[in-house]
Structure formats: C-alpha cells, structure tokens
PDB file of C-alpha atoms in Angstrom:
ATOM      1  CA  UNK M   1       0.000   0.000   0.000  1.00 90.00           C
ATOM      2  CA  UNK M   2       1.787   3.094  -1.172  1.00 90.00           C
ATOM      3  CA  UNK M   3       1.327   6.865  -1.219  1.00 91.00           C
ATOM      4  CA  UNK M   4      -0.015   7.257   2.335  1.00 93.00           C
ATOM      5  CA  UNK M   5       0.354  10.936   3.340  1.00 92.00           C
ATOM      6  CA  UNK M   6      -1.977  11.208   6.315  1.00 89.00           C
ATOM      7  CA  UNK M   7      -4.379   9.356   8.600  1.00 88.00           C
ATOM      8  CA  UNK M   8      -5.706   6.266   6.853  1.00 88.00           C
ATOM      9  CA  UNK M   9      -7.708   3.143   7.710  1.00 86.00           C
ATOM     10  CA  UNK M  10      -7.581  -0.158   5.858  1.00 86.00           C
ATOM     11  CA  UNK M  11      -9.353  -3.503   5.959  1.00 79.00           C
ATOM     12  CA  UNK M  12      -7.382  -6.623   5.112  1.00 82.00           C
ATOM     13  CA  UNK M  13      -9.499  -8.764   2.791  1.00 76.00           C
ATOM     14  CA  UNK M  14      -9.285 -12.156   1.089  1.00 74.00           C
ATOM     15  CA  UNK M  15      -6.344 -13.552  -0.815  1.00 74.00           C
ATOM     16  CA  UNK M  16      -6.013 -12.412  -4.425  1.00 69.00           C
ATOM     17  CA  UNK M  17      -6.576 -14.878  -7.246  1.00 65.00           C
ATOM     18  CA  UNK M  18      -5.865 -15.766 -10.032  1.00 60.00           C
ATOM     19  CA  UNK M  19      -2.145 -15.564 -10.829  1.00 55.00           C
ATOM     20  CA  UNK M  20      -0.586 -12.124 -11.001  1.00 58.00           C
ATOM     21  CA  UNK M  21       2.064  -9.981  -9.390  1.00 64.00           C
ATOM     22  CA  UNK M  22       0.216 -10.273  -6.048  1.00 64.00           C
ATOM     23  CA  UNK M  23      -0.881 -13.882  -6.406  1.00 68.00           C
ATOM     24  CA  UNK M  24      -2.096 -15.264  -3.061  1.00 74.00           C
ATOM     25  CA  UNK M  25      -1.330 -12.056  -1.154  1.00 83.00           C
ATOM     26  CA  UNK M  26      -4.282 -10.566   0.684  1.00 84.00           C
ATOM     27  CA  UNK M  27      -6.111  -7.579  -0.727  1.00 82.00           C
ATOM     28  CA  UNK M  28      -6.287  -4.283   1.198  1.00 86.00           C
ATOM     29  CA  UNK M  29      -9.288  -1.959   1.017  1.00 83.00           C
ATOM     30  CA  UNK M  30      -9.243   1.613   2.289  1.00 85.00           C
ATOM     31  CA  UNK M  31     -12.283   2.573   4.345  1.00 79.00           C
ATOM     32  CA  UNK M  32     -13.596   5.562   6.243  1.00 82.00           C
ATOM     33  CA  UNK M  33     -11.863   5.616   9.643  1.00 78.00           C
ATOM     34  CA  UNK M  34     -15.152   6.656  11.288  1.00 75.00           C
ATOM     35  CA  UNK M  35     -16.664   3.339  10.192  1.00 73.00           C
ATOM     36  CA  UNK M  36     -13.871   1.338  11.783  1.00 76.00           C
ATOM     37  CA  UNK M  37     -14.414   3.075  15.119  1.00 80.00           C
ATOM     38  CA  UNK M  38     -18.179   2.460  15.226  1.00 87.00           C
ATOM     39  CA  UNK M  39     -19.494   0.145  18.001  1.00 91.00           C
ATOM     40  CA  UNK M  40     -20.153  -3.324  16.635  1.00 89.00           C
ATOM     41  CA  UNK M  41     -21.957  -6.250  18.300  1.00 93.00           C
ATOM     42  CA  UNK M  42     -21.195  -9.919  17.638  1.00 92.00           C
ATOM     43  CA  UNK M  43     -24.270 -12.044  18.382  1.00 94.00           C
ATOM     44  CA  UNK M  44     -25.162 -15.532  17.181  1.00 92.00           C
ATOM     45  CA  UNK M  45     -27.670 -18.203  18.248  1.00 94.00           C
ATOM     46  CA  UNK M  46     -28.561 -21.748  17.146  1.00 92.00           C
ATOM     47  CA  UNK M  47     -30.890 -21.696  14.160  1.00 92.00           C
ATOM     48  CA  UNK M  48     -33.306 -24.150  15.802  1.00 92.00           C
ATOM     49  CA  UNK M  49     -34.042 -25.866  19.121  1.00 94.00           C
ATOM     50  CA  UNK M  50     -36.740 -28.111  20.568  1.00 94.00           C
ATOM     51  CA  UNK M  51     -39.464 -26.691  22.795  1.00 93.00           C
ATOM     52  CA  UNK M  52     -37.978 -28.106  26.010  1.00 94.00           C
ATOM     53  CA  UNK M  53     -34.519 -26.604  25.427  1.00 94.00           C
ATOM     54  CA  UNK M  54     -33.191 -23.244  26.576  1.00 96.00           C
ATOM     55  CA  UNK M  55     -31.193 -20.585  24.757  1.00 95.00           C
ATOM     56  CA  UNK M  56     -27.996 -19.110  26.169  1.00 95.00           C
ATOM     57  CA  UNK M  57     -27.858 -15.424  25.261  1.00 95.00           C
ATOM     58  CA  UNK M  58     -24.371 -13.987  25.004  1.00 94.00           C
ATOM     59  CA  UNK M  59     -22.918 -11.134  22.969  1.00 95.00           C
ATOM     60  CA  UNK M  60     -19.606  -9.350  22.598  1.00 95.00           C
ATOM     61  CA  UNK M  61     -18.689  -5.990  21.144  1.00 93.00           C
ATOM     62  CA  UNK M  62     -15.825  -3.850  19.929  1.00 90.00           C
ATOM     63  CA  UNK M  63     -15.267  -0.106  20.205  1.00 91.00           C
ATOM     64  CA  UNK M  64     -17.248   0.003  23.460  1.00 94.00           C
ATOM     65  CA  UNK M  65     -15.154   0.744  26.551  1.00 94.00           C
ATOM     66  CA  UNK M  66     -17.364  -0.693  29.298  1.00 96.00           C
ATOM     67  CA  UNK M  67     -20.251  -2.462  27.570  1.00 96.00           C
ATOM     68  CA  UNK M  68     -23.610  -3.389  29.086  1.00 97.00           C
ATOM     69  CA  UNK M  69     -26.071  -5.491  27.107  1.00 97.00           C
ATOM     70  CA  UNK M  70     -29.857  -5.623  27.053  1.00 97.00           C
ATOM     71  CA  UNK M  71     -31.586  -8.601  25.434  1.00 97.00           C
ATOM     72  CA  UNK M  72     -35.058  -8.518  23.870  1.00 97.00           C
ATOM     73  CA  UNK M  73     -37.276 -11.242  22.443  1.00 97.00           C
ATOM     74  CA  UNK M  74     -40.226 -11.189  20.073  1.00 97.00           C
ATOM     75  CA  UNK M  75     -42.081 -14.456  20.607  1.00 95.00           C
ATOM     76  CA  UNK M  76     -44.801 -15.771  18.244  1.00 94.00           C
ATOM     77  CA  UNK M  77     -47.817 -13.484  18.575  1.00 92.00           C
ATOM     78  CA  UNK M  78     -46.168 -11.358  21.279  1.00 94.00           C
ATOM     79  CA  UNK M  79     -44.613  -7.885  21.055  1.00 95.00           C
ATOM     80  CA  UNK M  80     -40.918  -7.366  21.789  1.00 95.00           C
ATOM     81  CA  UNK M  81     -40.055  -7.574  25.489  1.00 95.00           C
ATOM     82  CA  UNK M  82     -36.934  -7.433  27.618  1.00 95.00           C
ATOM     83  CA  UNK M  83     -35.489 -10.822  28.561  1.00 95.00           C
ATOM     84  CA  UNK M  84     -35.162 -11.055  32.343  1.00 93.00           C
ATOM     85  CA  UNK M  85     -34.471 -14.779  32.885  1.00 92.00           C
ATOM     86  CA  UNK M  86     -31.321 -16.501  31.660  1.00 94.00           C
ATOM     87  CA  UNK M  87     -30.949 -18.864  29.947  1.00 96.00           C
ATOM     88  CA  UNK M  88     -34.114 -18.092  28.008  1.00 96.00           C
ATOM     89  CA  UNK M  89     -36.841 -20.759  27.873  1.00 95.00           C
ATOM     90  CA  UNK M  90     -39.453 -20.500  25.081  1.00 94.00           C
ATOM     91  CA  UNK M  91     -42.733 -19.385  26.628  1.00 88.00           C
ATOM     92  CA  UNK M  92     -45.100 -19.134  23.668  1.00 92.00           C
ATOM     93  CA  UNK M  93     -44.877 -22.589  22.117  1.00 92.00           C
ATOM     94  CA  UNK M  94     -43.362 -23.484  18.783  1.00 94.00           C
ATOM     95  CA  UNK M  95     -42.579 -20.942  16.093  1.00 95.00           C
ATOM     96  CA  UNK M  96     -39.996 -18.296  15.239  1.00 96.00           C
ATOM     97  CA  UNK M  97     -38.468 -16.272  18.080  1.00 97.00           C
ATOM     98  CA  UNK M  98     -36.552 -13.119  17.193  1.00 97.00           C
ATOM     99  CA  UNK M  99     -33.872 -11.981  19.618  1.00 97.00           C
ATOM    100  CA  UNK M 100     -32.277  -8.551  19.660  1.00 97.00           C
ATOM    101  CA  UNK M 101     -29.371  -7.344  21.773  1.00 97.00           C
ATOM    102  CA  UNK M 102     -28.400  -3.727  22.343  1.00 96.00           C
ATOM    103  CA  UNK M 103     -25.120  -2.436  23.751  1.00 96.00           C
ATOM    104  CA  UNK M 104     -24.417   0.758  25.664  1.00 96.00           C
ATOM    105  CA  UNK M 105     -21.658   2.214  27.782  1.00 95.00           C
ATOM    106  CA  UNK M 106     -22.110   1.422  31.476  1.00 96.00           C
ATOM    107  CA  UNK M 107     -22.024   5.138  32.261  1.00 95.00           C
ATOM    108  CA  UNK M 108     -24.964   5.753  29.883  1.00 95.00           C
ATOM    109  CA  UNK M 109     -26.925   2.466  29.945  1.00 92.00           C
ATOM    110  CA  UNK M 110     -30.000   3.911  28.236  1.00 92.00           C
ATOM    111  CA  UNK M 111     -28.092   5.218  25.210  1.00 95.00           C
ATOM    112  CA  UNK M 112     -28.000   2.269  22.826  1.00 95.00           C
ATOM    113  CA  UNK M 113     -24.917   2.429  20.606  1.00 94.00           C
ATOM    114  CA  UNK M 114     -25.510  -0.612  18.403  1.00 94.00           C
ATOM    115  CA  UNK M 115     -27.759  -3.660  18.129  1.00 95.00           C
ATOM    116  CA  UNK M 116     -27.918  -7.032  16.417  1.00 96.00           C
ATOM    117  CA  UNK M 117     -30.649  -9.631  15.855  1.00 96.00           C
ATOM    118  CA  UNK M 118     -30.895 -13.390  15.418  1.00 96.00           C
ATOM    119  CA  UNK M 119     -33.800 -15.788  14.821  1.00 96.00           C
ATOM    120  CA  UNK M 120     -34.384 -19.190  16.406  1.00 96.00           C
ATOM    121  CA  UNK M 121     -36.956 -21.705  15.166  1.00 96.00           C
ATOM    122  CA  UNK M 122     -38.491 -23.502  18.163  1.00 95.00           C
ATOM    123  CA  UNK M 123     -39.823 -26.923  17.190  1.00 93.00           C
ATOM    124  CA  UNK M 124     -41.953 -29.632  18.750  1.00 92.00           C
ATOM    125  CA  UNK M 125     -40.129 -32.721  19.973  1.00 91.00           C
ATOM    126  CA  UNK M 126     -40.347 -35.376  17.250  1.00 90.00           C
ATOM    127  CA  UNK M 127     -41.632 -38.849  18.062  1.00 89.00           C
ATOM    128  CA  UNK M 128     -38.965 -41.549  18.406  1.00 92.00           C
ATOM    129  CA  UNK M 129     -38.390 -43.907  15.517  1.00 93.00           C
ATOM    130  CA  UNK M 130     -36.508 -47.164  15.098  1.00 92.00           C
ATOM    131  CA  UNK M 131     -34.006 -48.137  12.435  1.00 95.00           C
ATOM    132  CA  UNK M 132     -33.630 -51.900  11.946  1.00 94.00           C
ATOM    133  CA  UNK M 133     -30.780 -53.468   9.989  1.00 96.00           C
ATOM    134  CA  UNK M 134     -30.437 -57.044   8.733  1.00 95.00           C
ATOM    135  CA  UNK M 135     -26.832 -58.196   8.208  1.00 96.00           C
ATOM    136  CA  UNK M 136     -27.627 -61.904   7.826  1.00 94.00           C
ATOM    137  CA  UNK M 137     -26.628 -61.847   4.144  1.00 92.00           C
ATOM    138  CA  UNK M 138     -23.084 -60.716   5.005  1.00 93.00           C
ATOM    139  CA  UNK M 139     -20.083 -62.158   6.839  1.00 91.00           C
ATOM    140  CA  UNK M 140     -20.274 -59.352   9.401  1.00 94.00           C
ATOM    141  CA  UNK M 141     -20.111 -60.350  13.066  1.00 93.00           C
ATOM    142  CA  UNK M 142     -21.297 -57.004  14.460  1.00 94.00           C
ATOM    143  CA  UNK M 143     -22.831 -53.748  13.274  1.00 96.00           C
ATOM    144  CA  UNK M 144     -22.964 -50.129  14.364  1.00 97.00           C
ATOM    145  CA  UNK M 145     -24.884 -47.207  12.884  1.00 97.00           C
ATOM    146  CA  UNK M 146     -22.979 -44.061  11.971  1.00 96.00           C
ATOM    147  CA  UNK M 147     -25.626 -41.335  11.873  1.00 97.00           C
ATOM    148  CA  UNK M 148     -25.991 -37.607  11.443  1.00 96.00           C
ATOM    149  CA  UNK M 149     -28.903 -35.207  11.804  1.00 91.00           C
ATOM    150  CA  UNK M 150     -30.281 -32.518  14.092  1.00 82.00           C
ATOM    151  CA  UNK M 151     -27.313 -30.841  15.788  1.00 76.00           C
ATOM    152  CA  UNK M 152     -25.178 -33.919  15.125  1.00 81.00           C
ATOM    153  CA  UNK M 153     -22.455 -34.126  12.523  1.00 84.00           C
ATOM    154  CA  UNK M 154     -21.691 -37.802  12.914  1.00 91.00           C
ATOM    155  CA  UNK M 155     -21.386 -40.373  15.682  1.00 94.00           C
ATOM    156  CA  UNK M 156     -21.968 -44.064  16.308  1.00 96.00           C
ATOM    157  CA  UNK M 157     -25.106 -45.666  17.726  1.00 96.00           C
ATOM    158  CA  UNK M 158     -24.859 -49.302  18.824  1.00 96.00           C
ATOM    159  CA  UNK M 159     -28.072 -51.221  17.996  1.00 95.00           C
ATOM    160  CA  UNK M 160     -29.585 -54.036  20.031  1.00 93.00           C
ATOM    161  CA  UNK M 161     -29.784 -57.595  18.756  1.00 92.00           C
ATOM    162  CA  UNK M 162     -33.415 -58.423  17.893  1.00 87.00           C
ATOM    163  CA  UNK M 163     -32.810 -61.895  16.494  1.00 87.00           C
ATOM    164  CA  UNK M 164     -29.949 -63.605  14.714  1.00 89.00           C
ATOM    165  CA  UNK M 165     -28.482 -61.214  12.184  1.00 92.00           C
ATOM    166  CA  UNK M 166     -31.044 -58.457  12.865  1.00 93.00           C
ATOM    167  CA  UNK M 167     -30.417 -55.376  15.006  1.00 95.00           C
ATOM    168  CA  UNK M 168     -32.399 -52.232  15.841  1.00 93.00           C
ATOM    169  CA  UNK M 169     -31.847 -48.840  17.441  1.00 94.00           C
ATOM    170  CA  UNK M 170     -34.441 -46.261  18.479  1.00 93.00           C
ATOM    171  CA  UNK M 171     -33.537 -42.640  17.778  1.00 94.00           C
ATOM    172  CA  UNK M 172     -35.058 -39.881  19.897  1.00 92.00           C
ATOM    173  CA  UNK M 173     -35.137 -36.103  19.429  1.00 92.00           C
ATOM    174  CA  UNK M 174     -34.253 -36.458  15.752  1.00 93.00           C
ATOM    175  CA  UNK M 175     -36.403 -35.114  12.906  1.00 91.00           C
ATOM    176  CA  UNK M 176     -34.360 -36.636  10.100  1.00 95.00           C
ATOM    177  CA  UNK M 177     -31.147 -38.623   9.929  1.00 96.00           C
ATOM    178  CA  UNK M 178     -28.726 -40.115   7.468  1.00 97.00           C
ATOM    179  CA  UNK M 179     -26.915 -43.363   8.264  1.00 97.00           C
ATOM    180  CA  UNK M 180     -24.089 -45.657   7.237  1.00 96.00           C
ATOM    181  CA  UNK M 181     -24.122 -49.226   8.528  1.00 96.00           C
ATOM    182  CA  UNK M 182     -20.642 -50.292   9.592  1.00 95.00           C
ATOM    183  CA  UNK M 183     -19.094 -53.543  10.769  1.00 93.00           C
ATOM    184  CA  UNK M 184     -17.815 -51.960  13.953  1.00 92.00           C
ATOM    185  CA  UNK M 185     -17.984 -52.092  17.732  1.00 92.00           C
ATOM    186  CA  UNK M 186     -19.390 -48.566  17.717  1.00 93.00           C
ATOM    187  CA  UNK M 187     -16.109 -47.077  18.864  1.00 92.00           C
ATOM    188  CA  UNK M 188     -13.849 -47.056  15.811  1.00 88.00           C
ATOM    189  CA  UNK M 189     -14.188 -47.332  12.054  1.00 85.00           C
ATOM    190  CA  UNK M 190     -12.823 -50.489  10.388  1.00 81.00           C
ATOM    191  CA  UNK M 191      -9.103 -50.238   9.605  1.00 71.00           C
ATOM    192  CA  UNK M 192      -7.707 -52.558   6.941  1.00 60.00           C
ATOM    193  CA  UNK M 193      -4.807 -52.087   4.574  1.00 55.00           C
ATOM    194  CA  UNK M 194      -6.766 -53.579   1.700  1.00 59.00           C
ATOM    195  CA  UNK M 195      -8.995 -50.812   0.282  1.00 62.00           C
ATOM    196  CA  UNK M 196     -11.735 -53.083  -1.072  1.00 61.00           C
ATOM    197  CA  UNK M 197     -11.904 -55.086   2.150  1.00 69.00           C
ATOM    198  CA  UNK M 198     -12.177 -51.956   4.272  1.00 71.00           C
ATOM    199  CA  UNK M 199     -14.992 -50.501   2.168  1.00 73.00           C
ATOM    200  CA  UNK M 200     -16.751 -53.864   2.294  1.00 82.00           C
ATOM    201  CA  UNK M 201     -17.189 -53.218   6.009  1.00 90.00           C
ATOM    202  CA  UNK M 202     -19.488 -50.266   5.434  1.00 91.00           C
ATOM    203  CA  UNK M 203     -22.536 -49.462   3.330  1.00 93.00           C
ATOM    204  CA  UNK M 204     -23.484 -46.639   1.041  1.00 91.00           C
ATOM    205  CA  UNK M 205     -25.125 -43.601   2.648  1.00 93.00           C
ATOM    206  CA  UNK M 206     -28.836 -43.860   3.438  1.00 96.00           C
ATOM    207  CA  UNK M 207     -30.351 -40.398   3.878  1.00 95.00           C
ATOM    208  CA  UNK M 208     -33.692 -38.776   4.596  1.00 96.00           C
ATOM    209  CA  UNK M 209     -34.887 -41.189   7.321  1.00 96.00           C
ATOM    210  CA  UNK M 210     -37.768 -39.568   9.216  1.00 94.00           C
ATOM    211  CA  UNK M 211     -39.575 -42.562  10.724  1.00 92.00           C
ATOM    212  CA  UNK M 212     -39.374 -46.286  11.352  1.00 90.00           C
ATOM    213  CA  UNK M 213     -37.253 -47.974   8.707  1.00 93.00           C
ATOM    214  CA  UNK M 214     -35.785 -51.404   8.065  1.00 93.00           C
ATOM    215  CA  UNK M 215     -32.830 -52.182   5.783  1.00 96.00           C
ATOM    216  CA  UNK M 216     -30.978 -55.224   4.500  1.00 96.00           C
ATOM    217  CA  UNK M 217     -27.226 -54.948   3.920  1.00 95.00           C
ATOM    218  CA  UNK M 218     -26.246 -56.521   0.592  1.00 92.00           C
ATOM    219  CA  UNK M 219     -23.151 -57.129  -1.513  1.00 88.00           C
ATOM    220  CA  UNK M 220     -20.354 -54.758  -2.385  1.00 82.00           C
ATOM    221  CA  UNK M 221     -20.958 -52.474  -5.370  1.00 75.00           C
ATOM    222  CA  UNK M 222     -18.874 -52.999  -8.471  1.00 67.00           C
ATOM    223  CA  UNK M 223     -17.626 -51.758 -10.898  1.00 59.00           C
ATOM    224  CA  UNK M 224     -16.090 -48.370 -10.160  1.00 53.00           C
ATOM    225  CA  UNK M 225     -18.466 -45.564  -9.257  1.00 55.00           C
ATOM    226  CA  UNK M 226     -18.954 -43.073  -6.419  1.00 58.00           C
ATOM    227  CA  UNK M 227     -19.748 -45.900  -3.981  1.00 60.00           C
ATOM    228  CA  UNK M 228     -17.158 -48.353  -5.287  1.00 69.00           C
ATOM    229  CA  UNK M 229     -16.714 -51.369  -2.990  1.00 77.00           C
ATOM    230  CA  UNK M 230     -19.227 -50.159  -0.379  1.00 87.00           C
ATOM    231  CA  UNK M 231     -22.122 -52.501   0.375  1.00 90.00           C
ATOM    232  CA  UNK M 232     -25.599 -51.899  -1.008  1.00 91.00           C
ATOM    233  CA  UNK M 233     -28.667 -51.273   1.160  1.00 95.00           C
ATOM    234  CA  UNK M 234     -32.243 -52.278   0.371  1.00 93.00           C
ATOM    235  CA  UNK M 235     -35.512 -51.873   2.259  1.00 93.00           C
ATOM    236  CA  UNK M 236     -36.747 -54.904   4.193  1.00 88.00           C
ATOM    237  CA  UNK M 237     -39.781 -56.803   2.997  1.00 78.00           C
ATOM    238  CA  UNK M 238     -42.897 -55.660   4.844  1.00 62.00           C
ATOM    239  CA  UNK M 239     -43.955 -57.829   7.787  1.00 55.00           C
ATOM    240  CA  UNK M 240     -47.445 -58.380   9.143  1.00 48.00           C
ATOM    241  CA  UNK M 241     -48.340 -56.293  12.220  1.00 49.00           C
ATOM    242  CA  UNK M 242     -47.445 -57.991  15.501  1.00 59.00           C
ATOM    243  CA  UNK M 243     -50.064 -56.366  17.709  1.00 65.00           C
ATOM    244  CA  UNK M 244     -53.429 -58.109  17.841  1.00 64.00           C
ATOM    245  CA  UNK M 245     -55.103 -55.742  20.322  1.00 66.00           C
ATOM    246  CA  UNK M 246     -54.227 -52.958  22.706  1.00 64.00           C
ATOM    247  CA  UNK M 247     -55.902 -50.555  25.087  1.00 60.00           C
ATOM    248  CA  UNK M 248     -55.916 -48.963  28.534  1.00 61.00           C
ATOM    249  CA  UNK M 249     -57.403 -50.583  31.626  1.00 64.00           C
ATOM    250  CA  UNK M 250     -58.270 -48.967  34.974  1.00 60.00           C
ATOM    251  CA  UNK M 251     -58.363 -51.110  38.119  1.00 60.00           C
ATOM    252  CA  UNK M 252     -58.596 -49.423  41.541  1.00 58.00           C
ATOM    253  CA  UNK M 253     -57.615 -46.093  39.938  1.00 69.00           C
ATOM    254  CA  UNK M 254     -54.432 -47.625  38.503  1.00 80.00           C
ATOM    255  CA  UNK M 255     -54.191 -47.164  34.742  1.00 86.00           C
ATOM    256  CA  UNK M 256     -52.252 -49.633  32.609  1.00 87.00           C
ATOM    257  CA  UNK M 257     -51.354 -49.953  28.963  1.00 88.00           C
ATOM    258  CA  UNK M 258     -52.320 -53.495  27.925  1.00 88.00           C
ATOM    259  CA  UNK M 259     -51.056 -55.228  24.764  1.00 86.00           C
ATOM    260  CA  UNK M 260     -51.691 -58.596  23.154  1.00 85.00           C
ATOM    261  CA  UNK M 261     -49.535 -59.812  20.273  1.00 79.00           C
ATOM    262  CA  UNK M 262     -48.482 -62.918  18.405  1.00 74.00           C
ATOM    263  CA  UNK M 263     -45.365 -64.651  19.711  1.00 74.00           C
ATOM    264  CA  UNK M 264     -42.538 -62.851  21.479  1.00 78.00           C
ATOM    265  CA  UNK M 265     -41.675 -59.175  21.116  1.00 81.00           C
ATOM    266  CA  UNK M 266     -39.497 -56.435  22.468  1.00 85.00           C
ATOM    267  CA  UNK M 267     -41.799 -53.754  23.903  1.00 88.00           C
ATOM    268  CA  UNK M 268     -40.752 -50.164  24.561  1.00 90.00           C
ATOM    269  CA  UNK M 269     -42.873 -47.379  26.085  1.00 90.00           C
ATOM    270  CA  UNK M 270     -41.931 -43.708  25.586  1.00 90.00           C
ATOM    271  CA  UNK M 271     -43.431 -40.439  26.711  1.00 89.00           C
ATOM    272  CA  UNK M 272     -44.615 -38.245  23.858  1.00 84.00           C
ATOM    273  CA  UNK M 273     -41.447 -36.232  24.499  1.00 82.00           C
ATOM    274  CA  UNK M 274     -39.272 -39.209  23.598  1.00 84.00           C
ATOM    275  CA  UNK M 275     -38.218 -40.332  27.106  1.00 88.00           C
ATOM    276  CA  UNK M 276     -37.907 -44.122  27.355  1.00 89.00           C
ATOM    277  CA  UNK M 277     -39.922 -45.452  30.320  1.00 92.00           C
ATOM    278  CA  UNK M 278     -39.470 -49.192  29.900  1.00 91.00           C
ATOM    279  CA  UNK M 279     -37.945 -51.671  27.454  1.00 90.00           C
ATOM    280  CA  UNK M 280     -38.466 -55.388  27.939  1.00 87.00           C
ATOM    281  CA  UNK M 281     -39.030 -58.672  26.166  1.00 85.00           C
ATOM    282  CA  UNK M 282     -42.514 -60.154  26.500  1.00 85.00           C
ATOM    283  CA  UNK M 283     -44.467 -63.226  25.384  1.00 83.00           C
ATOM    284  CA  UNK M 284     -47.938 -62.710  23.889  1.00 83.00           C
ATOM    285  CA  UNK M 285     -48.923 -59.910  26.262  1.00 86.00           C
ATOM    286  CA  UNK M 286     -47.604 -56.836  28.036  1.00 88.00           C
ATOM    287  CA  UNK M 287     -48.864 -54.588  30.839  1.00 89.00           C
ATOM    288  CA  UNK M 288     -47.364 -51.366  32.187  1.00 90.00           C
ATOM    289  CA  UNK M 289     -48.781 -48.838  34.724  1.00 90.00           C
ATOM    290  CA  UNK M 290     -48.965 -45.204  33.550  1.00 89.00           C
ATOM    291  CA  UNK M 291     -50.533 -41.872  34.451  1.00 88.00           C
ATOM    292  CA  UNK M 292     -52.676 -39.740  32.145  1.00 87.00           C
ATOM    293  CA  UNK M 293     -51.001 -38.570  28.951  1.00 87.00           C
ATOM    294  CA  UNK M 294     -49.966 -39.655  25.461  1.00 88.00           C
ATOM    295  CA  UNK M 295     -47.467 -42.491  25.046  1.00 89.00           C
ATOM    296  CA  UNK M 296     -45.572 -43.992  22.132  1.00 89.00           C
ATOM    297  CA  UNK M 297     -45.440 -47.790  22.329  1.00 88.00           C
ATOM    298  CA  UNK M 298     -43.176 -49.866  20.122  1.00 86.00           C
ATOM    299  CA  UNK M 299     -43.710 -53.612  19.656  1.00 85.00           C
ATOM    300  CA  UNK M 300     -40.808 -54.885  17.570  1.00 80.00           C
ATOM    301  CA  UNK M 301     -41.117 -52.701  14.443  1.00 74.00           C
ATOM    302  CA  UNK M 302     -44.712 -51.574  15.009  1.00 81.00           C
ATOM    303  CA  UNK M 303     -45.363 -48.177  16.617  1.00 83.00           C
ATOM    304  CA  UNK M 304     -48.562 -47.164  18.400  1.00 84.00           C
ATOM    305  CA  UNK M 305     -49.675 -43.922  20.016  1.00 85.00           C
ATOM    306  CA  UNK M 306     -51.788 -44.548  23.108  1.00 86.00           C
ATOM    307  CA  UNK M 307     -53.908 -41.912  24.843  1.00 86.00           C
ATOM    308  CA  UNK M 308     -54.416 -42.459  28.575  1.00 85.00           C
ATOM    309  CA  UNK M 309     -57.134 -40.336  30.203  1.00 80.00           C
TER     310      UNK M 309
END
C-alpha cells in the first residue's frame, strides 16, 4: 500500500486470485476511519431448538469501553419484550423467536450504541423412531450405525440384537437422519490395509430417514463408481403387524397400557417427548402402569400412540 500521506484506515481482505504480481497475497481496502471506530456487536444463536430446550444469550462488542447489554425477544404473537431470565426458555410454544441485543456504555446504559438480531426456530419434539438393519446376508459379526442429523455431525449408535443377524436402534429427538451401517464395535471405524476389504465393512449412505425404517445390507458395489466397494442397502420386505389388540385398563384407579400380540416381542414405552420409560421382552402380552397422557409404544417394528385419560 503506497502513497499514504496522512491518517488512513484499511481492511485486510481475502487472498487475491488468479495468478498475477500479487498472487495469493491478501487484498487491502481503504475505508472511512469513522466506520472502523463504530461500536459493533457480535451475536449468534442456534438456528433451531426443541421446545424443552433453553437458549444461552451472550454477545460481545468492539469499540465500546465498558459495555452493558440488554436482550429482547419477540415471541410468536407477542410484542418485543426485555429478557429477564437466563438462559431463556421459550414461553409461547413453537414458532420463530426473534432476539435482539443492544449495547451501551455502562455510564450511559439507556443510550443504545448498536444492536444485532438473530432468529431461532423452536420446534416440537419429534416422536422416536426405530431403524432396523439385517446383516444376515453378510459375513459381518457385528454392526454399528454411523448417523448424522439434528445438531449432530456424525457419531456411532450401537443397535440391540433383535434376532440372529437383525439389530435395531431407536432414535429420539431427531427429525431426520442419514446413516451408514458399519461392521464396527461402535467405537472405531474399520481399519484394513486392503482398500476393497475396508470398504466392504461399510454401506453406502442412506439419507432422509424420518420414521421407522428397516434395511438389509447386501453385496459390495462394483464396478467403479462413487460408492465403489461399499455394500448396497435395500428396504426390508414388509412384515405383518405384531399387535393383535391394545388398550388402557383402569383397576382401583391404577391405569395400565395393555397389549396382546403374536409370539414374542421387544416392547418399549416412551413419553410423547421421547423419554424411554421401559424396554423389555414379552411373550404374547404386556402390561405397564402409567398416568394420564400420550405415550408412544413400540412392539418390535410396530409403533402405536396410546392416549391415557
């Protein structure tokens, strides 16, 4: 930067491309010095949360000597109001909440110098769903599910053995997931020097899962393509419903969920918020005491919603 003869302010920008005398050096842009000295707030929030979660409100600023912050929220159907309880818990149900933060000098707390806003989408808690995987057509001795989705960029889930070669795992608090089935203990990815062998220990990606799903792991894919040597995945054949009858009984003011089904089954009972209350194997029938509310009951791969009142 040449020819500077007086006060000057510059912003260092991105690297310069393509090739030239200044190839890969960063660009410099001259700006008004008054703009550089303006108070600026840095404020960011998660783009979405579930209704039972809270939001930590925190901001920082530059060009403010002794900053004090005031936080505001505009909830669905409600005018903007000052936030007085931290962390903030959604009070008006699901929908879009707009947060604004203002900064002032401590000596003049009512003179707002700058502000920033952020939106958070508050969502209902999704119902749990189960992913079942059949590895009986492979030489695998174990299986784990590598999954990603809401607030999760990838981790293992270890499914439970349902019957020989068939495993299942129930996901909670997830709207949509993608998965890869892996011959793994759920701690590490397979490590093998032979490339084809290593890829034969995992499947292609399966994405867009939003509810109960069942998959069969198949052979490795050949010839060369984007999924070369990874195993294929197909949907399971549909099975007949296991539950023959279900309902709620009340004896001496004690309410119970009662189920009758063919053969043996693994039964799980969840609150509507996705909290697992009980998981157990049962033969032909199942009974579990509950209070009033809505419950999600899973019998093997069949899901029921039961209202208790």
